[in-house]
Coordinates of N, CA and C in Angstrom, one line a residue:
X3 N 0.8 -1.2 0.0 CA 0.0 0.0 0.0 C 0.9 1.2 0.0
X4 N 2.1 1.1 0.4 CA 3.0 2.3 0.5 C 3.6 2.7 -0.9
X5 N 3.7 1.7 -1.9 CA 4.3 1.9 -3.1 C 3.5 3.0 -3.9
X6 N 2.2 2.9 -4.0 CA 1.5 3.9 -4.8 C 1.6 5.3 -4.2
X7 N 1.6 5.4 -2.8 CA 1.8 6.7 -2.2 C 3.2 7.2 -2.5
X8 N 4.2 6.4 -2.5 CA 5.5 6.9 -2.8 C 5.6 7.3 -4.3
X9 N 4.9 6.5 -5.2 CA 4.9 6.9 -6.6 C 4.3 8.2 -6.8
X10 N 3.1 8.4 -6.1 CA 2.5 9.7 -6.3 C 3.4 10.9 -5.8
X11 N 4.1 10.7 -4.7 CA 5.0 11.6 -4.2 C 6.1 12.0 -5.1
X12 N 6.7 10.9 -5.8 CA 7.8 11.1 -6.7 C 7.3 11.9 -7.9
X13 N 6.1 11.5 -8.4 CA 5.5 12.1 -9.6 C 5.3 13.6 -9.3
X14 N 4.7 13.8 -8.2 CA 4.5 15.2 -7.8 C 5.7 16.1 -7.8
X15 N 6.8 15.5 -7.2 CA 8.0 16.2 -7.1 C 8.6 16.4 -8.5
X16 N 8.3 15.4 -9.4 CA 8.9 15.5 -10.8 C 8.2 16.6 -11.5
X17 N 6.9 16.7 -11.3 CA 6.1 17.8 -12.0 C 6.5 19.1 -11.5
X18 N 6.8 19.2 -10.2 CA 7.2 20.5 -9.6 C 8.6 20.9 -10.1
X19 N 9.4 20.0 -10.3 CA 10.8 20.2 -10.8 C 10.7 20.7 -12.2
X20 N 9.8 20.0 -13.1 CA 9.7 20.3 -14.5 C 9.0 21.8 -14.6
X21 N 8.1 22.1 -13.7 CA 7.5 23.4 -13.7 C 8.5 24.5 -13.3
X22 N 9.4 24.2 -12.4 CA 10.4 25.1 -12.1 C 11.4 25.4 -13.3
X23 N 11.7 24.2 -13.8 CA 12.7 24.4 -15.0 C 12.0 25.2 -16.1
X24 N 10.8 24.8 -16.4 CA 10.0 25.6 -17.5 C 10.0 27.1 -17.2
X25 N 9.6 27.4 -15.9 CA 9.5 28.8 -15.5 C 10.9 29.5 -15.6
X26 N 11.9 28.8 -15.2 CA 13.2 29.4 -15.4 C 13.6 29.6 -16.8
X27 N 13.2 28.7 -17.7 CA 13.5 28.9 -19.0 C 12.8 30.1 -19.7
X28 N 11.5 30.2 -19.4 CA 10.7 31.3 -19.9 C 11.2 32.7 -19.3
X29 N 11.6 32.6 -18.0 CA 12.1 33.8 -17.3 C 13.5 34.2 -18.0
X30 N 14.3 33.2 -18.4 CA 15.5 33.5 -19.0 C 15.4 34.2 -20.4
X31 N 14.3 33.6 -21.1 CA 14.0 34.1 -22.4 C 13.5 35.6 -22.2
X32 N 12.7 35.8 -21.3 CA 12.2 37.1 -21.1 C 13.3 38.1 -20.7
X33 N 14.2 37.7 -19.9 CA 15.3 38.6 -19.6 C 16.2 38.9 -20.8
X34 N 16.4 37.8 -21.6 CA 17.2 38.0 -22.8 C 16.6 39.0 -23.7
X35 N 15.2 38.9 -23.8 CA 14.6 39.9 -24.7 C 14.6 41.3 -24.1
X36 N 14.5 41.3 -22.8 CA 14.6 42.7 -22.1 C 15.9 43.3 -22.3
X37 N 16.9 42.5 -22.1 CA 18.3 43.1 -22.3 C 18.5 43.5 -23.8
X38 N 17.9 42.8 -24.7 CA 18.1 43.1 -26.1 C 17.3 44.4 -26.4
X39 N 16.0 44.4 -26.0 CA 15.2 45.6 -26.2 C 15.7 46.9 -25.5
X40 N 16.4 46.6 -24.4 CA 16.9 47.8 -23.6 C 18.1 48.5 -24.1
X41 N 18.7 47.9 -25.2 CA 19.9 48.4 -25.8 C 19.4 49.4 -26.8
X42 N 19.8 50.6 -26.7 CA 19.4 51.6 -27.7 C 20.4 52.8 -27.6
X43 N 20.5 53.5 -28.8 CA 21.3 54.7 -28.9 C 20.5 55.9 -29.2
X44 N 20.9 57.0 -28.6 CA 20.1 58.3 -28.8 C 21.1 59.2 -29.6
X45 N 20.5 59.7 -30.7 CA 21.3 60.5 -31.6 C 20.5 61.8 -32.0
X46 N 21.2 62.8 -32.4 CA 20.6 64.0 -32.9 C 21.0 64.2 -34.4
X47 N 20.1 64.8 -35.2 CA 20.3 65.2 -36.5 C 19.8 66.5 -36.8
X48 N 20.5 67.4 -37.5 CA 20.1 68.7 -37.8 C 20.0 68.9 -39.3
X49 N 19.4 70.0 -39.7 CA 19.3 70.4 -41.1 C 19.0 72.0 -41.1
X50 N 19.6 72.6 -42.1 CA 19.5 74.1 -42.2 C 19.0 74.5 -43.6
X51 N 18.4 75.6 -43.6 CA 18.1 76.3 -44.9 C 18.3 77.8 -44.7
X52 N 18.9 78.4 -45.7 CA 19.1 79.9 -45.7 C 18.0 80.4 -46.7
X53 N 17.1 81.3 -46.2 CA 16.0 81.7 -46.9 C 16.0 83.3 -46.8
X54 N 15.2 83.8 -47.9 CA 15.0 85.3 -47.8 C 13.6 85.6 -47.0
X55 N 13.6 86.6 -46.3 CA 12.4 87.1 -45.6 C 11.4 87.5 -46.7
X56 N 10.1 87.2 -46.4 CA 9.0 87.5 -47.3 C 8.0 88.4 -46.8
X57 N 8.3 89.0 -45.6 CA 7.4 90.0 -45.0 C 8.3 91.0 -44.3
X58 N 7.9 92.3 -44.4 CA 8.6 93.5 -43.6 C 7.6 94.2 -42.9
X59 N 7.8 94.4 -41.6 CA 7.0 95.2 -40.8 C 8.0 96.3 -40.3
X60 N 7.7 97.5 -40.7 CA 8.6 98.7 -40.5 C 7.7 99.8 -39.8
X61 N 7.8 99.9 -38.5 CA 7.1 101.0 -37.8 C 8.0 102.2 -37.6
X62 N 7.4 103.4 -37.9 CA 8.0 104.6 -37.7 C 7.2 105.5 -36.8
X63 N 7.7 105.7 -35.6 CA 7.0 106.4 -34.6 C 7.5 107.9 -34.6
X64 N 6.8 108.9 -34.2 CA 7.2 110.2 -34.2 C 6.4 111.0 -33.1
X65 N 7.0 112.0 -32.5 CA 6.4 112.8 -31.5 C 6.5 114.3 -31.8
X66 N 5.5 115.0 -31.4 CA 5.5 116.5 -31.6 C 5.1 117.1 -30.2
X67 N 5.9 118.0 -29.8 CA 5.7 118.6 -28.4 C 5.5 120.1 -28.5
X68 N 4.8 120.7 -27.5 CA 4.5 122.1 -27.5 C 3.5 122.4 -26.4
X69 N 3.2 123.7 -26.3 CA 2.3 124.2 -25.2 C 0.9 124.4 -25.8
X70 N 0.8 124.7 -27.1 CA -0.5 124.9 -27.7 C -1.0 123.6 -28.3
X71 N -2.2 123.1 -27.9 CA -2.7 121.9 -28.3 C -3.0 121.9 -29.8
X72 N -3.5 122.9 -30.3 CA -3.9 122.9 -31.7 C -2.7 122.9 -32.6
X73 N -1.6 123.6 -32.2 CA -0.3 123.6 -32.9 C 0.3 122.2 -32.9
X74 N 0.2 121.6 -31.7 CA 0.8 120.2 -31.6 C 0.1 119.2 -32.6
X75 N -1.3 119.2 -32.6 CA -2.1 118.4 -33.4 C -1.8 118.7 -34.9
X76 N -1.6 119.9 -35.2 CA -1.3 120.3 -36.6 C 0.0 119.7 -37.0
X77 N 0.9 119.9 -36.1 CA 2.3 119.4 -36.5 C 2.3 117.9 -36.6
X78 N 1.5 117.1 -35.8 CA 1.6 115.7 -35.9 C 0.9 115.3 -37.3
X79 N -0.1 116.0 -37.6 CA -0.8 115.6 -38.8 C 0.1 115.9 -40.1
X80 N 0.9 117.0 -40.1 CA 1.8 117.3 -41.1 C 2.8 116.3 -41.2
X81 N 3.4 115.9 -40.1 CA 4.5 114.9 -40.1 C 4.0 113.5 -40.7
X82 N 2.7 113.1 -40.2 CA 2.2 111.9 -40.7 C 2.0 112.0 -42.2
X83 N 1.5 113.0 -42.7 CA 1.3 113.2 -44.2 C 2.7 113.1 -44.9
X84 N 3.8 113.6 -44.3 CA 5.1 113.5 -44.8 C 5.6 112.0 -45.0
X85 N 5.4 111.4 -43.8 CA 5.8 109.9 -43.9 C 5.0 109.1 -44.8
X86 N 3.6 109.3 -44.9 CA 2.8 108.6 -45.8 C 3.2 109.0 -47.2
X87 N 3.5 110.2 -47.6 CA 4.0 110.6 -48.9 C 5.2 110.0 -49.3
X88 N 6.2 109.8 -48.4 CA 7.4 109.2 -48.6 C 7.2 107.7 -49.0
X89 N 6.3 107.0 -48.3 CA 6.0 105.6 -48.6 C 5.3 105.4 -49.9
X90 N 4.3 106.3 -50.2 CA 3.5 106.1 -51.4 C 4.4 106.4 -52.6
X91 N 5.3 107.4 -52.5 CA 6.2 107.7 -53.6 C 7.2 106.6 -53.9
X92 N 7.4 105.8 -52.9 CA 8.2 104.6 -53.0 C 7.5 103.4 -53.6
X93 N 6.1 103.6 -53.9 CA 5.5 102.7 -54.7 C 4.5 101.7 -53.7
X94 N 4.4 102.2 -52.5 CA 3.5 101.3 -51.6 C 2.1 101.9 -51.5
X95 N 1.1 101.0 -51.5 CA -0.3 101.4 -51.5 C -0.8 101.7 -50.1
X96 N -2.0 102.2 -50.1 CA -2.7 102.6 -48.8 C -2.9 101.3 -48.0
X97 N -3.2 100.1 -48.6 CA -3.4 98.9 -47.9 C -2.1 98.4 -47.2
X98 N -1.0 98.9 -47.5 CA 0.3 98.5 -46.9 C 0.7 99.5 -45.8
X99 N 0.0 100.6 -45.7 CA 0.4 101.6 -44.7 C -0.6 101.7 -43.6
X100 N -0.2 101.7 -42.4 CA -1.2 101.7 -41.3 C -0.8 102.8 -40.3
X101 N -1.7 103.7 -40.0 CA -1.4 104.8 -39.0 C -2.1 104.5 -37.7
X102 N -1.4 104.4 -36.7 CA -2.0 104.2 -35.4 C -2.8 105.4 -34.8
X103 N -3.7 105.2 -33.9 CA -4.4 106.3 -33.2 C -3.4 107.2 -32.6
X104 N -3.5 108.5 -32.6 CA -2.5 109.4 -31.8 C -2.6 109.2 -30.3
X105 N -1.5 109.4 -29.6 CA -1.5 109.3 -28.2 C -1.1 110.8 -27.7
X106 N -2.0 111.3 -26.8 CA -1.8 112.7 -26.3 C -1.3 112.5 -24.8
X107 N -0.3 113.3 -24.5 CA 0.2 113.3 -23.1 C 0.2 114.7 -22.6
X108 N -0.5 115.0 -21.5 CA -0.5 116.3 -20.9 C 0.6 116.2 -19.8
X109 N 1.8 116.7 -20.0 CA 2.8 116.5 -19.0 C 2.7 117.4 -17.8
X110 N 1.8 118.4 -17.8 CA 1.6 119.2 -16.7 C 0.5 118.7 -15.8
X111 N -0.2 117.7 -16.1 CA -1.3 117.2 -15.4 C -1.0 116.7 -14.1
X112 N 0.2 116.2 -13.9 CA 0.6 115.6 -12.6 C 1.9 116.3 -12.1
X113 N 2.2 117.4 -12.7 CA 3.4 118.2 -12.3 C 3.0 119.2 -11.1
X114 N 4.0 119.6 -10.4 CA 3.7 120.5 -9.2 C 4.8 121.6 -9.2
X115 N 4.4 122.9 -9.1 CA 5.3 123.9 -8.9 C 6.2 124.1 -10.1
X116 N 7.5 124.2 -9.7 CA 8.6 124.4 -10.6 C 9.0 123.2 -11.4
X117 N 8.4 122.0 -11.0 CA 8.8 120.7 -11.7 C 8.1 120.5 -13.0
X118 N 7.3 121.5 -13.5 CA 6.7 121.3 -14.7 C 7.7 121.2 -15.9
X119 N 7.5 120.3 -16.9 CA 8.4 120.2 -18.0 C 8.2 121.4 -18.8
X120 N 9.2 121.7 -19.7 CA 9.1 122.9 -20.6 C 8.0 122.8 -21.6
X121 N 7.7 121.7 -22.1 CA 6.6 121.5 -23.0 C 5.4 120.8 -22.4
X122 N 4.2 121.4 -22.5 CA 3.1 120.8 -21.9 C 2.6 119.5 -22.5
X123 N 2.5 119.6 -23.9 CA 1.8 118.5 -24.6 C 2.8 117.7 -25.4
X124 N 2.6 116.4 -25.4 CA 3.3 115.6 -26.3 C 2.3 114.7 -27.2
X125 N 2.4 114.8 -28.4 CA 1.5 114.1 -29.3 C 2.3 113.1 -30.2
X126 N 1.9 111.9 -30.2 CA 2.7 110.9 -31.0 C 1.8 109.9 -31.6
X127 N 2.3 109.3 -32.7 CA 1.8 108.2 -33.3 C 2.7 107.3 -34.1
X128 N 2.3 106.3 -34.8 CA 3.2 105.3 -35.4 C 2.7 105.0 -36.8
X129 N 3.4 105.3 -37.8 CA 3.1 104.9 -39.1 C 3.8 103.6 -39.5
X130 N 3.1 102.6 -39.8 CA 3.8 101.2 -40.0 C 3.6 100.8 -41.5
X131 N 4.6 100.4 -42.1 CA 4.6 99.8 -43.4 C 4.6 98.3 -43.2
X132 N 3.6 97.6 -43.7 CA 3.6 96.1 -43.7 C 3.4 95.6 -45.1
X133 N 4.4 95.0 -45.6 CA 4.5 94.6 -47.0 C 5.3 93.3 -47.3
X134 N 4.9 92.6 -48.3 CA 5.7 91.4 -48.8 C 6.7 91.8 -49.7
X135 N 6.8 93.0 -50.1 CA 7.8 93.4 -51.1 C 9.0 93.9 -50.4
X136 N 9.8 92.9 -50.1 CA 11.0 93.2 -49.3 C 12.1 94.0 -50.0
X137 N 12.4 93.8 -51.2 CA 13.4 94.5 -51.9 C 13.0 96.0 -51.9
X138 N 11.7 96.3 -52.2 CA 11.3 97.7 -52.3 C 11.4 98.3 -50.9
X139 N 11.1 97.6 -49.9 CA 11.1 98.1 -48.5 C 12.5 98.4 -48.1
X140 N 13.5 97.6 -48.5 CA 14.9 97.8 -48.2 C 15.4 99.1 -48.9
X141 N 15.0 99.3 -50.2 CA 15.4 100.5 -50.9 C 14.8 101.7 -50.2
X142 N 13.6 101.7 -49.8 CA 13.0 102.8 -49.0 C 13.8 103.1 -47.7
X143 N 14.1 102.0 -47.0 CA 14.8 102.1 -45.7 C 16.1 102.8 -46.0
X144 N 16.8 102.6 -47.0 CA 18.1 103.2 -47.3 C 17.9 104.7 -47.5
X145 N 16.7 105.1 -48.0 CA 16.4 106.5 -48.3 C 15.6 107.2 -47.2
X146 N 15.5 106.5 -46.0 CA 14.7 107.1 -44.9 C 15.2 108.4 -44.3
X147 N 16.4 108.8 -44.7 CA 17.0 110.1 -44.2 C 16.2 111.2 -44.9
X148 N 15.5 110.9 -46.0 CA 14.7 111.9 -46.7 C 13.6 112.4 -45.7
X149 N 13.1 111.5 -44.9 CA 12.0 112.0 -44.0 C 12.6 113.0 -43.0
X150 N 13.7 112.7 -42.4 CA 14.3 113.6 -41.5 C 14.7 114.9 -42.2
X151 N 15.0 114.9 -43.4 CA 15.4 116.1 -44.1 C 14.2 117.0 -44.3
X152 N 13.1 116.5 -44.2 CA 11.8 117.2 -44.3 C 11.3 117.8 -42.9
X153 N 12.1 117.6 -42.0 CA 11.8 118.1 -40.6 C 11.0 117.1 -39.7
X154 N 10.9 115.8 -40.1 CA 10.2 114.9 -39.2 C 11.3 114.1 -38.4
X155 N 11.2 114.2 -37.1 CA 12.3 113.5 -36.2 C 11.5 112.2 -35.8
X156 N 12.1 111.2 -36.3 CA 11.6 109.7 -36.0 C 12.1 109.3 -34.7
X157 N 11.4 108.7 -33.8 CA 11.9 108.2 -32.6 C 12.8 106.9 -32.8
X158 N 14.1 107.2 -33.0 CA 15.1 106.1 -33.3 C 15.1 105.1 -32.2
X159 N 15.0 104.0 -32.5 CA 15.2 102.8 -31.5 C 13.9 102.5 -30.8
X160 N 12.9 103.3 -30.8 CA 11.7 103.1 -30.0 C 11.0 101.9 -30.4
X161 N 10.9 101.6 -31.8 CA 10.2 100.5 -32.3 C 11.0 99.4 -32.6
X162 N 12.3 99.5 -32.4 CA 13.2 98.4 -32.8 C 13.6 98.3 -34.2
X163 N 13.2 99.2 -35.0 CA 13.4 99.3 -36.5 C 12.6 98.3 -37.2
X164 N 12.9 98.1 -38.5 CA 12.1 97.2 -39.3 C 12.3 95.8 -38.9
X165 N 11.3 95.0 -39.0 CA 11.4 93.6 -38.6 C 11.2 92.7 -40.0
X166 N 12.0 91.8 -40.2 CA 12.0 91.0 -41.4 C 11.6 89.6 -41.0
X167 N 10.5 89.1 -41.6 CA 10.0 87.8 -41.2 C 9.9 86.7 -42.3
X168 N 10.0 85.5 -42.0 CA 9.8 84.3 -43.0 C 8.5 83.7 -42.6
X169 N 7.6 83.7 -43.5 CA 6.3 83.1 -43.2 C 6.0 81.8 -43.8
X170 N 6.8 81.3 -44.7 CA 6.5 80.1 -45.5 C 7.2 78.9 -44.9
X171 N 7.2 78.8 -43.6 CA 7.9 77.7 -42.9 C 7.3 76.4 -43.3
X172 N 6.0 76.3 -43.5 CA 5.4 75.0 -43.7 C 5.8 74.5 -45.1
X173 N 6.2 75.3 -46.0 CA 6.7 74.9 -47.3 C 7.9 74.1 -47.3
X174 N 8.8 74.4 -46.3 CA 10.1 73.7 -46.3 C 10.2 72.8 -45.1
X175 N 9.2 72.8 -44.2 CA 9.4 72.0 -43.0 C 9.5 70.6 -43.3
X176 N 8.7 69.9 -44.1 CA 8.7 68.4 -44.3 C 10.2 68.1 -44.8
X177 N 10.7 68.8 -45.7 CA 12.0 68.5 -46.2 C 13.0 68.6 -45.2
X178 N 13.0 69.7 -44.4 CA 13.9 69.9 -43.3 C 13.9 68.7 -42.2
X179 N 12.7 68.3 -41.9 CA 12.6 67.2 -40.9 C 13.2 65.9 -41.5
X180 N 12.9 65.6 -42.8 CA 13.3 64.4 -43.4 C 14.9 64.4 -43.5
X181 N 15.4 65.6 -43.7 CA 16.9 65.6 -43.9 C 17.6 65.5 -42.5
X182 N 17.0 66.1 -41.5 CA 17.5 66.0 -40.1 C 17.5 64.6 -39.6
X183 N 16.3 63.9 -39.9 CA 16.1 62.5 -39.4 C 17.1 61.5 -40.2
X184 N 17.3 61.8 -41.5 CA 18.3 61.0 -42.2 C 19.7 61.2 -41.7
X185 N 20.0 62.4 -41.3 CA 21.3 62.7 -40.7 C 21.5 62.0 -39.3
X186 N 20.4 61.9 -38.6 CA 20.4 61.2 -37.3 C 20.7 59.8 -37.5
X187 N 20.1 59.2 -38.4 CA 20.3 57.7 -38.8 C 21.7 57.5 -39.2
X188 N 22.3 58.3 -39.9 CA 23.7 58.1 -40.3 C 24.5 58.0 -39.1
X189 N 24.3 58.9 -38.1 CA 25.1 58.9 -36.9 C 24.9 57.6 -36.1
X190 N 23.6 57.2 -36.0 CA 23.2 55.9 -35.3 C 23.9 54.8 -36.0
X191 N 23.9 54.7 -37.3 CA 24.5 53.6 -38.0 C 26.0 53.5 -37.8
X192 N 26.6 54.7 -37.7 CA 28.1 54.7 -37.3 C 28.4 54.2 -35.9
X193 N 27.5 54.6 -35.0 CA 27.7 54.2 -33.7 C 27.5 52.6 -33.5
X194 N 26.4 52.1 -34.2 CA 26.2 50.7 -34.2 C 27.4 49.9 -34.8
X195 N 27.9 50.5 -35.8 CA 29.0 49.8 -36.5 C 30.2 49.7 -35.5
X196 N 30.5 50.8 -34.9 CA 31.6 51.0 -34.0 C 31.5 50.1 -32.8
X197 N 30.3 49.8 -32.3 CA 30.1 49.0 -31.2 C 29.8 47.6 -31.5
X198 N 29.9 47.2 -32.7 CA 29.7 45.7 -33.1 C 28.3 45.3 -33.2
X199 N 27.3 46.3 -33.2 CA 25.9 45.9 -33.2 C 25.2 46.3 -34.6
X200 N 24.0 45.9 -34.7 CA 23.2 46.2 -35.9 C 22.1 47.2 -35.4
X201 N 21.7 48.1 -36.3 CA 20.7 49.1 -36.0 C 19.3 48.5 -36.1
X202 N 18.5 48.7 -35.1 CA 17.2 48.2 -35.2 C 16.2 49.3 -35.5
X203 N 14.9 49.1 -35.1 CA 13.9 50.1 -35.4 C 14.0 51.3 -34.4
X204 N 13.1 52.3 -34.7 CA 13.1 53.5 -33.9 C 12.4 53.3 -32.6
X205 N 13.0 53.6 -31.5 CA 12.4 53.4 -30.2 C 11.5 54.6 -29.8
X206 N 12.0 55.8 -30.2 CA 11.3 57.1 -29.9 C 11.9 58.1 -30.9
X207 N 11.1 59.2 -31.2 CA 11.6 60.3 -31.9 C 10.9 61.6 -31.5
X208 N 11.8 62.7 -31.5 CA 11.3 64.0 -31.1 C 11.8 65.0 -32.2
X209 N 10.9 65.7 -32.7 CA 11.2 66.7 -33.7 C 12.1 67.8 -33.2
X210 N 11.8 68.2 -32.0 CA 12.6 69.4 -31.4 C 11.9 70.7 -31.9
X211 N 12.7 71.7 -31.7 CA 12.2 73.1 -32.0 C 12.8 73.6 -33.3
X212 N 11.9 74.2 -34.1 CA 12.5 74.8 -35.4 C 12.7 76.3 -35.1
X213 N 14.0 76.7 -35.4 CA 14.3 78.1 -35.1 C 14.6 78.9 -36.4
X214 N 14.1 80.1 -36.3 CA 14.4 81.0 -37.5 C 15.1 82.2 -36.9
X215 N 16.3 82.4 -37.4 CA 17.2 83.5 -36.9 C 17.9 84.3 -38.0
X216 N 18.3 85.5 -37.7 CA 19.0 86.2 -38.7 C 20.4 85.5 -39.1
X217 N 20.7 85.5 -40.4 CA 21.9 84.9 -40.8 C 23.1 85.6 -40.1
X218 N 23.0 86.9 -40.2 CA 24.1 87.7 -39.5 C 23.5 89.1 -39.2
X219 N 24.2 89.9 -38.5 CA 23.7 91.2 -38.1 C 23.5 92.1 -39.3
X220 N 24.3 92.0 -40.3 CA 24.3 92.9 -41.4 C 23.2 92.5 -42.5
X221 N 22.6 91.4 -42.3 CA 21.6 90.9 -43.3 C 20.4 90.4 -42.6
X222 N 19.7 91.3 -41.9 CA 18.4 90.8 -41.2 C 17.3 90.3 -42.1
X223 N 17.4 90.6 -43.4 CA 16.4 90.0 -44.3 C 16.7 88.6 -44.8
X224 N 17.9 88.1 -44.4 CA 18.3 86.8 -44.7 C 18.2 85.9 -43.5
X225 N 17.5 84.9 -43.5 CA 17.2 84.0 -42.3 C 17.8 82.7 -42.5
X226 N 18.1 82.1 -41.4 CA 18.6 80.7 -41.2 C 17.5 80.0 -40.5
X227 N 17.0 78.9 -41.1 CA 15.9 78.0 -40.6 C 16.7 76.8 -40.2
X228 N 16.5 76.4 -38.9 CA 17.2 75.2 -38.4 C 16.3 74.2 -37.6
X229 N 16.4 73.0 -37.9 CA 15.6 72.1 -37.1 C 16.6 71.0 -36.6
X230 N 16.3 70.5 -35.3 CA 17.1 69.4 -34.7 C 16.1 68.3 -34.3
X231 N 16.4 67.1 -34.7 CA 15.6 66.0 -34.3 C 16.4 65.0 -33.4
X232 N 15.7 64.5 -32.4 CA 16.3 63.5 -31.5 C 15.6 62.2 -31.7
X233 N 16.5 61.1 -32.1 CA 15.8 59.8 -32.4 C 16.6 58.8 -31.6
X234 N 15.8 57.8 -31.0 CA 16.4 56.7 -30.3 C 16.2 55.4 -31.2
X235 N 17.2 54.7 -31.4 CA 17.2 53.4 -32.2 C 17.6 52.2 -31.3
X236 N 16.9 51.1 -31.5 CA 17.3 49.9 -30.8 C 18.5 49.4 -31.5
X237 N 19.4 48.7 -30.7 CA 20.6 48.0 -31.2 C 20.4 46.5 -31.1
X238 N 20.7 45.8 -32.2 CA 20.6 44.4 -32.2 C 22.0 43.7 -32.3
X239 N 22.1 42.5 -31.9 CA 23.4 41.7 -32.0 C 23.7 41.3 -33.4

């Protein structure tokens, strides 16, 4: 009667042993896959394009001061007409010229006693040229001294000067990203080769930030568009 019991005990022990062996094998396979999948390389790729600006925003602010309000208003209107005439004579239309509402400052309103400034009123506005004709705008900019020669004192530096912008980013963005990603893969392949591995699929990818900057200080109308991508690739034995 003891032999069947012993047999059952031995069989149960054998099954347990086989289960442990099987579990160990599967665990080993899982760890091997984990180690393989965990091997990856992170690389960056970049691409650049030099482009011409396609939009100019040129604000010209001016201020007239004095004690007589009517004279100040008249002076501002005359100066505004001079600036507008300068731009229209350069070939720009009314739809490209925007005149801001005037700003009136009574400098005596909050002054006391002898602290009053010499001029009571300051009247100012901004005439802005917004155009896609960059070459014509640059030609006018080089002749902007003609405005001063007619007695209009522009507030130099107040508006930061003309701004040149590139608005057709979406036209070149796909090609830039493709080039940057291709450059990243070249770096990853070289790393894999040097480490004795093979390059696998993409683990993750990040486009990064696309920047648009002046090519140099002397050519604000020429822009450099740059994109940097970050890509992680799996490595295989």
